[in-house]
């Protein structure tokens, strides 16, 4: 199943290398970032809460979901152009209610 993974960034949403920062401006806000990834990467998020409190969804160039998580994860990526979607909601509609800000780090 293919999804529309192109969600606009609002003012205040930024990408600096492998650091993604932004705000959730609505209950179902979704921000999309295009990244070329290859090899083993750890992707983690921070919000104003002690837990991550939002979802990171990674889609491949064919718009297929390859990973969805509300906690840090490590994955081996095949060379591709990926879309990283940051959202208070997962692909099934499960949502965090109160998260306002996020930062996502991709390392190494």
Coordinates of N, CA and C in Angstrom, one line a residue:
X1 N 0.9 -1.2 0.0 CA 0.0 0.0 0.0 C 0.9 1.2 0.0
X2 N 0.6 2.2 -0.9 CA 1.4 3.4 -1.0 C 0.7 4.5 -0.3
X3 N 1.4 5.5 0.2 CA 0.9 6.6 0.9 C 1.4 7.9 0.3
X4 N 0.6 9.0 0.5 CA 1.2 10.3 0.2 C 2.0 10.7 1.4
X5 N 3.3 10.8 1.1 CA 4.3 11.1 2.2 C 4.8 12.5 2.1
X6 N 4.2 13.4 1.3 CA 4.6 14.7 1.1 C 3.8 15.7 1.9
X7 N 4.3 16.0 3.1 CA 3.6 16.9 4.0 C 4.5 18.2 4.2
X8 N 3.9 19.4 4.0 CA 4.8 20.6 4.0 C 5.3 20.9 5.4
X9 N 6.4 21.6 5.4 CA 7.0 22.1 6.6 C 6.5 23.5 6.8
X10 N 6.1 23.8 8.1 CA 5.7 25.1 8.4 C 6.8 26.0 8.9
X11 N 6.6 27.3 9.0 CA 7.7 28.1 9.6 C 8.1 27.6 10.9
X12 N 9.4 27.5 11.2 CA 9.9 26.9 12.4 C 10.4 25.5 12.3
X13 N 10.0 24.8 11.3 CA 10.4 23.4 11.0 C 11.7 23.5 10.2
X14 N 12.8 22.9 10.7 CA 14.1 23.0 10.0 C 14.8 21.7 10.0
X15 N 15.7 21.6 9.0 CA 16.6 20.5 8.9 C 18.0 21.0 8.8
X16 N 18.9 20.6 9.8 CA 20.3 21.0 9.7 C 21.1 19.7 9.7
X17 N 21.5 19.3 8.5 CA 22.2 18.0 8.3 C 21.3 16.9 8.7
X18 N 21.7 16.2 9.8 CA 20.9 15.0 10.3 C 20.1 15.3 11.5
X19 N 19.8 16.6 11.8 CA 19.0 17.0 12.9 C 17.7 17.7 12.3
X20 N 16.6 17.2 12.7 CA 15.3 17.7 12.3 C 14.6 18.3 13.5
X21 N 14.2 19.5 13.3 CA 13.5 20.2 14.5 C 12.2 20.8 14.0
X22 N 11.2 20.9 14.8 CA 10.0 21.5 14.4 C 8.9 21.5 15.5
X23 N 7.8 22.0 15.1 CA 6.6 22.1 16.0 C 5.4 21.4 15.3
X24 N 4.6 20.9 16.2 CA 3.3 20.3 15.7 C 2.3 21.4 15.9
X25 N 1.8 21.9 14.7 CA 0.9 23.1 14.7 C -0.6 22.7 14.8
X26 N -0.8 21.4 14.7 CA -2.2 20.9 14.7 C -2.2 19.5 15.3
X27 N -3.3 18.9 15.7 CA -3.3 17.6 16.3 C -2.8 16.5 15.4
X28 N -3.0 16.7 14.1 CA -2.6 15.7 13.1 C -1.5 16.2 12.2
X29 N -0.7 17.1 12.6 CA 0.4 17.7 11.8 C 1.4 16.6 11.5
X30 N 1.9 16.6 10.2 CA 2.9 15.7 9.8 C 3.9 16.5 9.0
X31 N 5.2 16.4 9.3 CA 6.2 17.1 8.6 C 7.1 16.0 7.9
X32 N 7.4 16.3 6.7 CA 8.2 15.4 5.9 C 9.6 15.9 5.5
X33 N 10.6 15.1 5.7 CA 12.0 15.5 5.3 C 12.5 14.4 4.4
X34 N 13.2 14.9 3.3 CA 13.8 14.0 2.3 C 15.3 13.8 2.7
X35 N 15.7 12.5 2.9 CA 17.1 12.2 3.3 C 17.6 11.1 2.5
X36 N 18.8 11.1 2.1 CA 19.5 10.0 1.5 C 20.2 9.2 2.7
X37 N 19.9 8.0 2.8 CA 20.4 7.2 3.9 C 21.0 5.9 3.4
X38 N 22.1 5.5 4.0 CA 22.7 4.2 3.7 C 23.5 3.7 5.0
X39 N 23.4 2.4 5.2 CA 24.1 1.8 6.3 C 23.3 1.9 7.6
X40 N 24.0 1.5 8.7 CA 23.3 1.4 10.0 C 23.2 2.8 10.6
X41 N 22.0 3.2 10.9 CA 21.6 4.5 11.5 C 20.8 4.3 12.7
X42 N 21.1 5.1 13.7 CA 20.2 5.2 14.9 C 19.4 6.5 14.8
X43 N 18.1 6.4 14.9 CA 17.2 7.5 14.8 C 16.5 7.6 16.1
X44 N 16.6 8.8 16.7 CA 16.0 9.0 18.0 C 15.3 10.4 18.0
X45 N 14.4 10.6 18.9 CA 13.6 11.8 19.0 C 13.5 12.3 20.5
X46 N 13.4 13.6 20.6 CA 13.1 14.2 21.9 C 12.0 15.2 21.7
X47 N 11.2 15.3 22.8 CA 10.1 16.3 22.8 C 10.2 17.0 24.2
X48 N 9.2 17.8 24.5 CA 9.2 18.5 25.8 C 8.9 17.5 27.0
X49 N 8.6 16.2 26.6 CA 8.3 15.2 27.6 C 9.5 14.3 27.8
X50 N 9.4 13.5 28.9 CA 10.5 12.6 29.2 C 10.6 11.4 28.2
X51 N 9.5 11.1 27.6 CA 9.5 10.1 26.5 C 9.4 10.8 25.2
X52 N 9.6 10.1 24.1 CA 9.7 10.7 22.8 C 8.3 11.4 22.5
X53 N 7.2 10.8 22.7 CA 5.9 11.3 22.6 C 5.5 11.8 21.2
X54 N 6.1 11.2 20.2 CA 5.7 11.3 18.8 C 6.2 10.2 18.0
X55 N 5.8 10.1 16.7 CA 6.2 9.0 15.9 C 7.2 9.4 14.8
X56 N 8.1 8.6 14.5 CA 9.0 8.8 13.3 C 8.7 7.6 12.4
X57 N 8.2 8.0 11.2 CA 7.9 7.0 10.1 C 8.8 7.2 9.0
X58 N 9.4 6.1 8.5 CA 10.4 6.2 7.4 C 9.9 5.4 6.2
X59 N 9.8 6.1 5.1 CA 9.3 5.6 3.8 C 10.5 5.5 2.8
X60 N 10.5 4.4 2.0 CA 11.5 4.4 1.0 C 11.1 5.2 -0.3
X61 N 11.9 5.2 -1.3 CA 11.6 6.0 -2.5 C 10.3 5.5 -3.2
X62 N 9.9 4.2 -3.0 CA 8.7 3.7 -3.5 C 7.5 4.0 -2.6
X63 N 7.7 4.9 -1.6 CA 6.6 5.3 -0.7 C 6.1 4.2 0.1
X64 N 6.9 3.2 0.4 CA 6.5 2.0 1.3 C 7.1 2.3 2.6
X65 N 6.3 2.1 3.7 CA 6.7 2.3 5.0 C 7.7 1.2 5.4
X66 N 8.9 1.6 5.8 CA 9.9 0.7 6.2 C 10.1 0.6 7.7
X67 N 9.7 1.7 8.4 CA 9.8 1.7 9.9 C 8.9 2.7 10.5
X68 N 8.3 2.4 11.6 CA 7.5 3.3 12.4 C 7.8 3.1 13.8
X69 N 8.1 4.2 14.6 CA 8.4 4.0 16.0 C 8.2 5.2 16.8
X70 N 7.8 5.1 18.0 CA 7.7 6.2 19.0 C 8.8 6.1 20.0
X71 N 9.8 5.3 19.7 CA 11.0 5.2 20.6 C 12.2 5.2 19.6
X72 N 13.4 5.4 20.1 CA 14.6 5.3 19.3 C 14.8 3.9 18.7
X73 N 15.4 3.9 17.5 CA 15.6 2.6 16.8 C 16.8 2.7 16.0
X74 N 17.4 1.5 15.7 CA 18.6 1.4 14.9 C 18.2 0.4 13.7
X75 N 18.6 0.8 12.5 CA 18.2 0.0 11.3 C 19.3 0.1 10.3
X76 N 19.5 -0.9 9.5 CA 20.4 -0.9 8.4 C 19.6 -0.5 7.2
X77 N 20.0 0.6 6.6 CA 19.3 1.1 5.4 C 20.1 0.8 4.1
X78 N 19.4 0.3 3.1 CA 19.9 0.2 1.8 C 20.0 1.6 1.2
X79 N 21.0 1.9 0.3 CA 21.1 3.2 -0.2 C 19.8 3.6 -1.0
X80 N 19.2 4.7 -0.6 CA 18.0 5.1 -1.2 C 17.7 6.5 -0.7
X81 N 16.7 7.2 -1.3 CA 16.2 8.5 -0.9 C 15.0 8.2 0.0
X82 N 15.0 8.5 1.2 CA 14.0 8.2 2.2 C 13.2 9.4 2.5
X83 N 11.9 9.2 2.9 CA 11.1 10.3 3.4 C 10.9 10.0 4.9
X84 N 11.4 10.9 5.8 CA 11.2 10.7 7.2 C 10.1 11.6 7.6
X85 N 9.0 11.0 8.1 CA 7.8 11.8 8.5 C 7.8 11.8 10.0
X86 N 7.7 13.0 10.6 CA 7.6 13.2 12.0 C 6.2 13.7 12.3
X87 N 5.5 12.9 13.2 CA 4.0 13.2 13.4 C 3.6 12.8 14.8
X88 N 2.6 13.5 15.4 CA 2.1 13.0 16.7 C 1.3 11.6 16.5
X89 N 1.1 11.3 15.2 CA 0.2 10.1 15.0 C 1.0 9.0 14.2
X90 N 0.7 7.8 14.4 CA 1.3 6.7 13.6 C 0.5 6.4 12.4
X91 N 0.9 5.4 11.6 CA 0.2 5.1 10.4 C -1.2 4.5 10.6
X92 N -1.5 4.1 11.8 CA -2.8 3.5 12.1 C -3.7 4.5 12.8
X93 N -3.3 5.7 13.0 CA -4.1 6.7 13.6 C -4.0 6.9 15.1
X94 N -3.1 6.1 15.8 CA -2.8 6.2 17.2 C -2.0 7.5 17.4
X95 N -2.4 8.4 18.3 CA -1.8 9.7 18.4 C -1.5 10.1 19.8
X96 N -0.4 10.8 20.0 CA -0.1 11.5 21.2 C -0.9 12.8 21.2
X97 N -1.4 13.3 22.3 CA -2.3 14.4 22.3 C -1.6 15.8 22.5
X98 N -0.6 15.9 23.3 CA -0.1 17.2 23.8 C 1.3 17.6 23.4
X99 N 1.9 16.8 22.5 CA 3.3 17.1 22.1 C 3.3 18.3 21.2
X100 N 4.1 19.3 21.5 CA 4.2 20.5 20.7 C 5.5 20.7 19.9
X101 N 6.6 20.2 20.4 CA 7.9 20.4 19.8 C 8.6 19.1 19.6
X102 N 9.5 19.0 18.6 CA 10.3 17.8 18.4 C 11.7 18.1 17.9
X103 N 12.6 17.1 18.2 CA 13.9 17.1 17.6 C 14.2 15.7 17.3
X104 N 14.6 15.4 16.0 CA 15.0 14.0 15.6 C 16.5 14.1 15.2
X105 N 17.2 13.1 15.8 CA 18.6 13.0 15.4 C 18.9 11.7 14.7
X106 N 19.7 11.7 13.6 CA 20.0 10.5 12.9 C 21.6 10.4 13.0
X107 N 22.0 9.3 13.5 CA 23.5 9.1 13.6 C 23.8 7.7 13.2
X108 N 25.1 7.4 12.9 CA 26.2 8.3 12.8 C 26.1 9.2 11.6

